[in-house]
CSV table of C-alpha atoms and ligand atoms in Angstrom, one decimal:
chain,number,residue,atom,x,y,z
A,20,GLN,CA,-34.4,8.9,10.3
A,21,ALA,CA,-31.5,6.9,10.1
A,22,GLY,CA,-31.3,4.2,8.2
A,23,VAL,CA,-34.6,5.3,5.8
A,24,PHE,CA,-32.8,6.1,2.9
A,25,THR,CA,-35.0,7.6,-0.1
A,26,TYR,CA,-34.0,8.0,-3.9
A,27,ASP,CA,-35.1,10.2,-6.1
A,28,PRO,CA,-35.4,8.8,-9.7
A,29,GLY,CA,-35.1,11.8,-10.2
A,30,PHE,CA,-31.7,12.4,-8.9
A,31,THR,CA,-29.0,13.2,-11.0
A,32,SER,CA,-26.2,11.8,-9.6
A,33,THR,CA,-22.2,13.6,-9.3
A,34,ALA,CA,-21.2,9.6,-7.2
A,35,SER,CA,-18.2,8.5,-8.2
A,36,CYS,CA,-19.3,4.8,-7.9
A,37,ASP,CA,-21.6,2.9,-5.4
A,38,SER,CA,-21.1,0.8,-2.9
A,39,THR,CA,-22.4,-0.3,0.5
A,40,ILE,CA,-20.0,-0.2,3.1
A,41,THR,CA,-20.0,3.9,4.7
A,42,TYR,CA,-23.5,6.4,4.5
A,43,ILE,CA,-23.2,10.3,5.0
A,44,ASP,CA,-26.0,12.7,6.1
A,45,GLY,CA,-24.0,15.6,6.0
A,46,ASP,CA,-27.3,17.6,6.7
A,47,ALA,CA,-28.3,15.2,9.4
A,48,GLY,CA,-24.8,14.4,11.1
A,49,ILE,CA,-26.0,11.1,10.2
A,50,LEU,CA,-22.3,8.2,9.9
A,51,LEU,CA,-23.3,4.5,9.7
A,52,HIS,CA,-20.9,1.2,9.0
A,53,ARG,CA,-22.6,-1.2,7.4
A,54,GLY,CA,-26.0,1.4,8.2
A,55,TYR,CA,-24.4,0.1,11.9
A,56,PRO,CA,-24.2,4.2,14.0
A,57,ILE,CA,-20.7,5.6,14.2
A,58,ASP,CA,-21.5,5.9,18.4
A,59,GLN,CA,-23.5,2.5,18.7
A,60,LEU,CA,-19.9,0.9,17.4
A,61,ALA,CA,-17.6,3.6,18.9
A,62,SER,CA,-19.4,2.9,22.2
A,63,LYS,CA,-20.1,-0.7,22.0
A,64,SER,CA,-17.3,-2.3,19.3
A,65,HIS,CA,-13.6,-2.4,19.7
A,66,TYR,CA,-11.6,-1.2,16.0
A,67,LEU,CA,-11.1,-4.4,14.6
A,68,GLU,CA,-14.8,-6.1,15.3
A,69,VAL,CA,-15.5,-2.7,13.2
A,70,CYS,CA,-12.6,-4.2,10.7
A,71,TYR,CA,-14.8,-7.3,10.2
A,72,LEU,CA,-17.8,-5.5,9.5
A,73,LEU,CA,-16.0,-3.0,6.6
A,74,LEU,CA,-14.7,-5.7,5.4
A,75,TYR,CA,-17.5,-8.5,5.0
A,76,GLY,CA,-20.7,-6.5,5.5
A,77,GLU,CA,-21.6,-7.5,9.0
A,78,LEU,CA,-21.3,-7.8,13.2
A,79,PRO,CA,-18.5,-11.5,13.4
A,80,THR,CA,-20.1,-14.0,15.7
A,81,PRO,CA,-17.6,-15.0,18.3
A,82,ALA,CA,-15.8,-18.0,15.7
A,83,GLU,CA,-15.1,-15.3,13.7
A,84,LEU,CA,-13.9,-12.7,15.0
A,85,GLU,CA,-11.7,-14.7,16.8
A,86,ASP,CA,-10.1,-16.6,13.7
A,87,PHE,CA,-10.1,-12.7,12.5
A,88,GLU,CA,-7.7,-11.5,15.8
A,89,SER,CA,-5.4,-13.5,15.7
A,90,ARG,CA,-5.4,-13.3,10.9
A,91,VAL,CA,-3.8,-10.0,12.1
A,92,THR,CA,-2.4,-11.0,15.1
A,93,MET,CA,0.1,-12.9,12.6
A,94,HIS,CA,0.9,-11.2,9.9
A,95,THR,CA,2.0,-7.5,12.2
A,96,MET,CA,5.7,-8.2,11.9
A,97,LEU,CA,7.9,-6.2,9.1
A,98,HIS,CA,10.1,-8.0,6.6
A,99,GLU,CA,13.4,-8.0,8.5
A,100,GLN,CA,15.2,-6.2,5.8
A,101,MET,CA,12.1,-4.1,5.5
A,102,MET,CA,14.4,-2.1,8.7
A,103,ASN,CA,16.6,-0.7,6.5
A,104,PHE,CA,14.1,1.4,4.6
A,105,PHE,CA,14.1,3.5,8.0
A,106,ARG,CA,17.3,3.1,8.6
A,107,GLY,CA,17.8,5.2,5.1
A,108,PHE,CA,15.7,7.8,6.4
A,109,ARG,CA,16.9,11.3,7.4
A,110,ARG,CA,16.6,10.8,11.3
A,111,ASP,CA,14.3,14.4,11.0
A,112,ALA,CA,11.7,12.6,7.6
A,113,HIS,CA,8.4,13.3,8.7
A,114,PRO,CA,7.0,10.0,9.8
A,115,MET,CA,4.3,9.8,7.5
A,116,ALA,CA,7.4,9.6,4.7
A,117,ILE,CA,8.8,7.6,6.1
A,118,MET,CA,5.4,5.3,5.9
A,119,VAL,CA,4.2,6.5,1.8
A,120,GLY,CA,8.1,4.8,1.2
A,121,VAL,CA,7.4,2.0,3.4
A,122,VAL,CA,4.0,1.1,2.2
A,123,GLY,CA,4.5,1.4,-1.2
A,124,ALA,CA,8.1,-0.3,-1.2
A,125,MET,CA,5.3,-3.8,0.7
A,126,SER,CA,4.2,-4.6,-2.9
A,127,ALA,CA,8.6,-5.4,-3.7
A,128,PHE,CA,8.4,-7.9,-0.4
A,129,TYR,CA,4.8,-9.1,0.0
A,130,HIS,CA,4.9,-10.5,-3.9
A,131,ASP,CA,2.4,-13.2,-2.8
A,132,SER,CA,0.1,-10.9,-2.9
A,133,THR,CA,0.0,-8.1,-4.9
A,134,ASP,CA,-2.0,-10.8,-7.9
A,135,VAL,CA,-5.4,-8.1,-7.7
A,136,ASN,CA,-7.8,-10.5,-9.4
A,137,ASP,CA,-6.6,-13.2,-7.2
A,138,GLU,CA,-9.2,-13.7,-5.1
A,139,TRP,CA,-6.8,-15.1,-2.3
A,140,GLN,CA,-4.3,-12.6,-2.5
A,141,ARG,CA,-6.4,-10.0,-2.1
A,142,GLU,CA,-7.3,-10.6,1.4
A,143,VAL,CA,-4.0,-11.9,2.3
A,144,ALA,CA,-3.2,-8.4,1.3
A,145,SER,CA,-5.9,-6.1,3.4
A,146,ILE,CA,-4.5,-8.7,6.3
A,147,ARG,CA,-0.9,-8.0,5.5
A,148,LEU,CA,-2.3,-4.4,5.0
A,149,ILE,CA,-4.4,-3.6,8.7
A,150,ALA,CA,-1.9,-5.7,10.9
A,151,LYS,CA,1.3,-4.1,9.7
A,152,MET,CA,0.1,-0.3,9.7
A,153,PRO,CA,1.1,0.1,13.1
A,154,THR,CA,4.6,-1.7,13.6
A,155,ILE,CA,5.6,0.6,10.1
A,156,ALA,CA,3.6,4.0,12.7
A,157,ALA,CA,5.7,2.6,15.3
A,158,TRP,CA,8.5,1.7,14.2
A,159,ALA,CA,8.5,5.4,12.3
A,160,TYR,CA,7.8,6.6,15.0
A,161,LYS,CA,11.0,4.9,16.6
A,162,TYR,CA,12.7,6.1,14.3
A,163,SER,CA,12.6,9.6,14.3
A,164,ILE,CA,13.4,10.0,18.2
A,165,GLY,CA,16.9,7.8,17.8
A,166,GLN,CA,15.1,4.4,20.1
A,167,PRO,CA,15.4,0.9,18.9
A,168,PHE,CA,12.1,-0.6,17.2
A,169,VAL,CA,10.0,-2.9,19.3
A,170,TYR,CA,8.3,-5.4,18.0
A,171,PRO,CA,5.2,-6.8,18.9
A,172,ARG,CA,3.7,-9.1,21.3
A,173,ASN,CA,1.2,-12.0,20.4
A,174,GLU,CA,-1.0,-12.0,23.3
A,175,LEU,CA,-1.3,-8.2,23.6
A,176,ASP,CA,-4.6,-6.7,21.2
A,177,TYR,CA,-4.5,-4.5,18.6
A,178,ALA,CA,-3.7,-1.5,20.2
A,179,SER,CA,-2.1,-2.1,23.2
A,180,ASN,CA,-0.3,-3.8,20.7
A,181,PHE,CA,0.7,-0.2,18.8
A,182,LEU,CA,0.8,1.9,22.3
A,183,ARG,CA,3.4,-0.5,23.6
A,184,MET,CA,6.0,-1.1,19.7
A,185,CYS,CA,5.8,3.4,20.2
A,186,PHE,CA,6.6,3.9,24.0
A,187,ALA,CA,8.0,1.3,25.5
A,188,VAL,CA,12.0,1.2,25.5
A,189,PRO,CA,14.8,-2.0,26.3
A,190,ALA,CA,15.7,-0.4,30.0
A,191,GLU,CA,12.0,-1.0,30.9
A,192,ASP,CA,8.7,-2.7,32.0
A,193,TYR,CA,5.8,-1.2,29.9
A,194,VAL,CA,2.6,-2.4,31.5
A,195,VAL,CA,0.3,-0.6,28.3
A,196,ASP,CA,-2.3,1.4,30.9
A,197,PRO,CA,-6.2,-0.4,29.6
A,198,ILE,CA,-8.0,2.9,29.7
A,199,LEU,CA,-5.2,4.0,27.0
A,200,SER,CA,-5.6,1.3,25.0
A,201,ARG,CA,-9.7,1.7,25.6
A,202,ALA,CA,-8.6,5.5,24.5
A,203,MET,CA,-6.4,4.8,21.5
A,204,ASP,CA,-8.5,1.9,20.3
A,205,ARG,CA,-12.5,4.3,20.1
A,206,ILE,CA,-10.1,7.1,17.9
A,207,PHE,CA,-9.4,3.8,15.1
A,208,THR,CA,-12.7,3.6,15.2
A,209,LEU,CA,-13.6,7.1,14.6
A,210,HIS,CA,-11.0,7.5,11.7
A,211,ALA,CA,-12.6,3.8,10.5
A,212,ASP,CA,-14.1,5.2,6.9
A,213,HIS,CA,-15.6,7.9,5.6
A,214,GLU,CA,-17.5,7.3,2.3
A,215,GLN,CA,-15.2,8.8,-0.8
A,216,ASN,CA,-13.5,11.3,1.2
A,217,ALA,CA,-10.1,12.8,-1.0
A,218,SER,CA,-8.0,9.7,-0.1
A,219,THR,CA,-9.1,6.7,-0.5
A,220,SER,CA,-10.8,8.0,-3.4
A,221,THR,CA,-7.3,9.1,-4.4
A,222,VAL,CA,-7.2,4.4,-3.6
A,223,ARG,CA,-9.4,4.2,-5.9
A,224,LEU,CA,-8.4,5.9,-8.5
A,225,ALA,CA,-4.9,4.2,-8.8
A,226,SER,CA,-6.3,0.7,-7.9
A,227,SER,CA,-8.6,1.3,-11.6
A,228,SER,CA,-5.9,1.1,-13.3
A,229,GLY,CA,-4.9,-2.3,-11.7
A,230,ALA,CA,-1.6,-1.1,-9.4
A,231,ASN,CA,-0.5,-3.6,-6.4
A,232,PRO,CA,-2.3,-3.1,-3.4
A,233,PHE,CA,0.9,-1.8,-1.8
A,234,ALA,CA,1.4,0.9,-3.9
A,235,CYS,CA,-2.6,1.9,-3.9
A,236,ILE,CA,-2.7,1.6,-0.4
A,237,ALA,CA,0.8,4.3,0.0
A,238,ALA,CA,-1.2,6.7,-2.5
A,239,GLY,CA,-3.9,7.4,-0.2
A,240,ILE,CA,-1.6,7.8,2.7
A,241,ALA,CA,-0.1,10.7,0.7
A,242,CYS,CA,-3.0,12.0,0.2
A,243,LEU,CA,-4.2,12.6,3.9
A,244,TRP,CA,-1.1,14.2,5.0
A,245,GLY,CA,-2.7,17.2,3.6
A,246,PRO,CA,-3.8,20.2,5.5
A,247,ALA,CA,-6.3,19.8,3.8
A,248,HIS,CA,-7.9,16.9,5.4
A,249,GLY,CA,-6.1,14.1,7.5
A,250,GLY,CA,-2.9,16.5,8.1
A,251,ALA,CA,-5.8,18.8,10.0
A,252,ASN,CA,-4.8,17.1,13.6
A,253,GLN,CA,-1.7,17.4,13.5
A,254,ALA,CA,-3.0,21.7,12.2
A,255,CYS,CA,-5.4,21.5,14.4
A,256,LEU,CA,-3.3,21.2,17.8
A,257,GLU,CA,-0.5,23.5,16.9
A,258,MET,CA,-3.5,26.7,15.8
A,259,LEU,CA,-4.2,26.0,19.3
A,260,LYS,CA,-0.7,26.5,20.8
A,261,GLU,CA,-0.8,29.2,18.7
A,262,ILE,CA,-3.6,30.1,20.2
A,263,GLY,CA,-2.3,29.7,23.2
A,264,THR,CA,-4.8,31.6,25.7
A,265,PRO,CA,-8.5,32.1,26.0
A,266,ASP,CA,-8.1,35.8,25.9
A,267,ARG,CA,-7.2,35.3,22.2
A,268,ILE,CA,-10.0,33.6,20.5
A,269,PRO,CA,-11.0,36.5,18.6
A,270,GLU,CA,-8.1,37.5,17.4
A,271,PHE,CA,-8.3,33.7,15.5
A,272,ILE,CA,-11.9,34.6,14.4
A,273,SER,CA,-12.0,37.2,12.5
A,274,ARG,CA,-8.7,36.1,11.2
A,275,ALA,CA,-10.6,33.2,9.5
A,276,LYS,CA,-13.9,35.0,8.7
A,277,ASP,CA,-11.6,37.3,6.6
A,278,LYS,CA,-11.5,36.6,3.3
A,279,ASN,CA,-8.1,38.4,2.4
A,280,ASP,CA,-6.7,35.6,5.0
A,281,PRO,CA,-5.4,32.5,4.1
A,282,PHE,CA,-5.8,31.0,7.5
A,283,ARG,CA,-8.4,28.8,7.9
A,284,LEU,CA,-10.2,27.5,11.7
A,285,MET,CA,-8.5,23.5,11.3
A,286,GLY,CA,-10.5,21.5,13.0
A,287,PHE,CA,-13.7,23.6,11.5
A,288,GLY,CA,-15.6,22.7,8.6
A,289,HIS,CA,-16.6,19.9,6.9
A,290,ARG,CA,-17.7,19.2,2.6
A,291,VAL,CA,-20.1,17.2,3.6
A,292,TYR,CA,-20.8,18.0,6.6
A,293,LYS,CA,-23.1,21.0,7.0
A,294,ASN,CA,-24.2,20.0,10.7
A,295,PHE,CA,-22.0,18.7,13.0
A,296,ASP,CA,-19.8,15.4,12.4
A,297,PRO,CA,-21.1,13.0,14.8
A,298,ARG,CA,-17.5,11.6,15.7
A,299,ALA,CA,-16.7,15.2,16.7
A,300,THR,CA,-19.1,14.3,19.7
A,301,VAL,CA,-17.6,11.3,20.5
A,302,MET,CA,-14.0,12.2,20.1
A,303,LYS,CA,-15.2,15.5,22.4
A,304,GLU,CA,-16.2,12.8,25.7
A,305,SER,CA,-13.3,11.4,24.8
A,306,ALA,CA,-11.6,13.9,25.4
A,307,ASP,CA,-12.7,14.6,29.2
A,308,GLU,CA,-12.7,10.7,29.8
A,309,VAL,CA,-9.2,11.1,29.0
A,310,LEU,CA,-7.8,13.3,30.3
A,311,GLU,CA,-9.8,13.8,33.6
A,312,LEU,CA,-8.1,9.5,33.3
A,313,LEU,CA,-4.8,11.0,32.6
A,314,GLY,CA,-5.0,13.3,35.0
A,315,VAL,CA,-4.4,16.6,32.7
A,316,ASP,CA,-8.4,17.7,32.9
A,317,ASN,CA,-6.7,21.3,33.2
A,318,ASN,CA,-6.1,21.0,30.2
A,319,PRO,CA,-5.0,24.8,28.9
A,320,ILE,CA,-5.3,23.6,25.4
A,321,LEU,CA,-8.7,21.7,25.9
A,322,GLN,CA,-10.1,24.7,27.4
A,323,VAL,CA,-8.4,26.7,24.7
A,324,ALA,CA,-10.2,23.8,21.9
A,325,LYS,CA,-13.8,24.9,24.2
A,326,GLU,CA,-13.9,28.2,23.9
A,327,LEU,CA,-13.3,28.6,20.5
A,328,GLU,CA,-15.8,25.5,19.5
A,329,LYS,CA,-18.5,28.3,21.9
A,330,GLN,CA,-17.1,31.2,20.0
A,331,ALA,CA,-17.1,29.9,16.7
A,332,LEU,CA,-21.0,27.9,17.6
A,333,GLU,CA,-22.6,31.2,18.5
A,334,ASP,CA,-20.8,33.6,15.8
A,335,PRO,CA,-23.0,34.0,12.5
A,336,TYR,CA,-20.6,34.0,10.6
A,337,PHE,CA,-20.0,30.1,11.1
A,338,ALA,CA,-23.3,29.6,11.3
A,339,GLU,CA,-23.5,30.3,8.2
A,340,LYS,CA,-20.9,28.2,6.7
A,341,LYS,CA,-22.4,26.5,8.5
A,342,LEU,CA,-18.7,25.7,10.0
A,343,PHE,CA,-18.4,23.3,13.0
A,344,PRO,CA,-15.5,21.1,14.8
A,345,ASN,CA,-14.4,18.0,12.9
A,346,VAL,CA,-13.5,14.6,14.1
A,347,ASP,CA,-10.0,16.7,13.9
A,348,PHE,CA,-10.6,18.8,16.9
A,349,TYR,CA,-10.7,17.3,19.9
A,350,SER,CA,-8.6,14.6,18.6
A,351,GLY,CA,-4.7,15.8,18.9
A,352,ILE,CA,-5.5,17.0,22.2
A,353,ILE,CA,-6.5,13.9,22.6
A,354,LEU,CA,-2.4,12.6,20.7
A,355,GLU,CA,-0.6,13.9,23.3
A,356,ALA,CA,-2.5,13.3,25.9
A,357,MET,CA,-1.3,10.0,25.7
A,358,GLY,CA,2.6,11.4,24.6
A,359,PHE,CA,2.4,11.3,21.4
A,360,PRO,CA,3.8,13.8,19.2
A,361,THR,CA,2.2,16.0,16.7
A,362,SER,CA,3.8,14.2,13.4
A,363,MET,CA,2.6,11.2,15.3
A,364,PHE,CA,-1.2,12.3,14.6
A,365,THR,CA,-1.6,11.6,10.6
A,366,PRO,CA,0.2,9.0,11.3
A,367,ILE,CA,-2.5,7.5,13.3
A,368,PHE,CA,-4.9,8.5,10.9
A,369,ALA,CA,-4.2,7.0,7.9
A,370,LEU,CA,-2.8,3.3,10.6
A,371,SER,CA,-6.6,3.5,11.4
A,372,ARG,CA,-8.0,4.3,7.2
A,373,THR,CA,-6.2,1.7,6.9
A,374,VAL,CA,-9.8,-0.4,6.8
A,375,GLY,CA,-11.7,2.1,4.7
A,376,TRP,CA,-8.8,2.0,1.9
A,377,VAL,CA,-9.0,-1.9,2.1
A,378,SER,CA,-11.9,-2.3,2.5
A,379,GLN,CA,-13.2,-0.3,-0.4
A,380,TRP,CA,-10.6,-1.5,-2.3
A,381,LYS,CA,-11.7,-4.5,-2.3
A,382,GLU,CA,-15.2,-4.3,-2.9
A,383,MET,CA,-13.8,-1.6,-5.8
A,384,ILE,CA,-11.8,-5.5,-7.2
A,385,ALA,CA,-15.2,-7.2,-6.5
A,386,ASP,CA,-17.2,-5.2,-9.4
A,387,PRO,CA,-15.5,-3.9,-12.8
A,388,GLN,CA,-18.5,-2.0,-13.1
A,389,ASN,CA,-18.4,0.6,-10.0
A,390,LYS,CA,-14.6,2.0,-11.0
A,391,ILE,CA,-13.9,6.2,-11.0
A,392,GLY,CA,-11.5,4.8,-13.7
A,393,ARG,CA,-11.6,7.9,-16.3
A,394,PRO,CA,-12.9,11.1,-14.8
A,395,ARG,CA,-13.0,13.8,-17.4
A,396,GLN,CA,-12.7,16.4,-17.4
A,397,LEU,CA,-14.7,20.3,-18.6
A,398,TYR,CA,-12.4,22.1,-21.6
A,399,LEU,CA,-12.0,26.0,-21.0
A,400,GLY,CA,-9.1,26.0,-22.3
A,401,GLU,CA,-8.0,27.9,-26.4
A,402,THR,CA,-9.7,26.4,-30.1
A,403,THR,CA,-7.2,24.4,-33.1
A,404,ARG,CA,-4.4,27.4,-33.2
A,405,ASP,CA,-1.9,27.4,-35.7
A,406,TYR,CA,2.0,27.1,-34.9
A,407,VAL,CA,4.3,30.4,-35.1
A,408,ASP,CA,7.6,30.6,-35.8
A,409,ILE,CA,8.9,31.8,-33.0
A,410,GLU,CA,10.5,34.5,-35.2
A,411,ASN,CA,7.1,35.2,-36.1
A,412,ARG,CA,5.7,35.6,-32.1
B,785,SDX,C1,-10.9,15.4,7.0
B,785,SDX,O1,-14.1,13.6,3.0
B,785,SDX,C2,-13.5,13.7,4.3
B,785,SDX,O2,-14.9,12.8,4.5
B,785,SDX,C3,-12.8,14.3,5.4
B,785,SDX,C4,-12.7,13.7,6.3
B,785,SDX,C5,-13.3,11.8,6.1
B,785,SDX,O3,-12.6,11.5,7.1
B,785,SDX,O4,-12.1,11.6,5.7
B,785,SDX,O5,-13.1,13.9,7.9
B,785,SDX,C6,-11.1,14.3,7.3
B,785,SDX,O6,-11.0,16.2,6.4
B,785,SDX,C7,-11.5,16.7,7.8
B,785,SDX,C8,-11.8,18.0,7.7
B,785,SDX,C9,-9.8,18.1,7.9
B,785,SDX,N1,-9.9,20.1,7.3
B,785,SDX,C10,-9.7,20.8,7.8
B,785,SDX,O7,-10.0,19.8,9.3
B,785,SDX,C11,-9.2,21.9,7.4
B,785,SDX,C12,-10.6,23.4,8.3
B,785,SDX,N2,-11.5,23.5,6.8
B,785,SDX,C13,-10.9,23.8,5.7
B,785,SDX,O8,-9.8,23.7,5.2
B,785,SDX,C14,-12.6,22.6,4.8
B,785,SDX,O9,-13.4,23.0,5.9
B,785,SDX,C15,-12.6,22.3,3.8
B,785,SDX,C16,-11.1,21.1,3.5
B,785,SDX,C17,-12.5,20.9,5.3
B,785,SDX,C18,-13.5,22.2,3.3
B,785,SDX,O10,-14.0,22.4,2.5
B,785,SDX,P1,-14.9,23.4,1.7
B,785,SDX,O11,-15.3,22.5,0.8
B,785,SDX,O12,-14.5,25.1,1.2
B,785,SDX,O13,-15.9,23.9,2.5
B,785,SDX,P2,-16.8,24.9,2.6
B,785,SDX,O14,-18.1,24.8,1.3
B,785,SDX,O15,-17.8,24.3,3.8
B,785,SDX,O16,-16.6,25.5,3.1
B,785,SDX,C19,-18.2,27.1,3.3
B,785,SDX,C20,-17.1,28.5,3.2
B,785,SDX,C21,-16.0,28.6,2.9
B,785,SDX,O17,-16.9,30.0,2.6
B,785,SDX,P3,-17.1,30.9,1.1
B,785,SDX,O18,-15.9,30.3,-0.5
B,785,SDX,O19,-18.3,30.0,0.8
B,785,SDX,O20,-16.9,32.7,1.2
B,785,SDX,O21,-17.0,28.6,4.4
B,785,SDX,C22,-15.5,29.1,4.6
B,785,SDX,C23,-15.2,28.8,3.0
B,785,SDX,O22,-13.6,29.8,2.7
B,785,SDX,N3,-14.2,27.2,5.3
B,785,SDX,C24,-13.8,28.1,6.3
B,785,SDX,C25,-12.7,26.4,7.1
B,785,SDX,N4,-13.7,26.2,5.9
B,785,SDX,C26,-14.9,26.2,5.9
B,785,SDX,N5,-13.2,29.4,7.0
B,785,SDX,C27,-12.4,29.1,8.2
B,785,SDX,N6,-12.1,28.8,8.5
B,785,SDX,C28,-13.0,27.0,8.5
B,785,SDX,N7,-12.1,26.2,8.2
């Protein structure tokens, strides 16, 4: 059960690194952040408190939390000249393309927090990245729809600030719905960190060369964009819309089982979880709650999702392959109900995961022995042979 860790000395680890941040038991469907179960954090905590826990290892006291939230709040604005980066993209650029570019460019603006050997600079870079990611994501969205950028407001909490920067327009006042803000904050928390997933391993590998933190996080964003990883939430909603009605579900289930068909059920399966993804359980509860509160609980896409989950979980193929909904299966339904286009789903995942990338980056930098460094390979190519002149080939 949770908290009981047995380590078999005979176990030959294939682990890429040591870590004390997040623990996953894929068979038991357990996800702990510094020992705290994800369902407790999602229901009792909030994103910036989880950020503090991931970064510093303990839940903050009230004074520590107030100081941390104030430091994050004071770094939410971007250097005004960074607006030129957004305006350099085509309007139809995917927001992930913009995020990769703008976050990488941060190293050209925040020189005083790029020296990875300076603990204070590492701390400032960490706060800047967590604080500015909502502004970057929101401005990427505003740019894509041709609306003016909305600046952050210091009196708003983290999730409310993001919603307002996405949905407010100068022509009218915008009041953040506390229900949407709570749902947004919970989605941030559910995506905050996830052990050594592909994008986190990318950040660790990039950091092992001593590259600056902004370049390393940009590398993580690029990796997360893939449809097999963070891009799955967008791909999943597009799949659910393509299915359209419950009567078409059997057709898609048989395609997912057909080895000759590259189609996979998006939002299903996981490299580690082989029982259930505890985040999907919380996300499904959130979907019911948010859609009911928004008065769209009869959303046909939600009905298709629930029926697809039911039929897939009853299908022996998926049971045998241990496939079930993952964190991405329901998140898109909530985000669309909140007003986001599918193109914003992965940027929201990237925004949420920034604290996980930064926490794991700090952990690796603090322990030089704990680096992925330089992976080796199993060479299966030709043995040594002499060059053949072209006239003899
Ligand atoms: C995330 O690592 C992380 O922690 C990632 C993440 C995080 O928080 O960072 O959790 C976020 O990336 C979640 C996953 C989002 N991706 C998707 O939902 C895309 C659809 N899922 C698949 O692409 C797939 O399940 C993967 C990539 C997630 C896992 O791929 P694997 O390792 O091949 O899955 P597996 O070993 O469990 O597969 C077992 C079998 C395979 O068949 P065989 O080769 O044994 O015959 O099941 C098949 C797979 O082909 N399979 C699927 C399937 N996923 C796996 N068949 C149909 N539909 C699927 N979704």
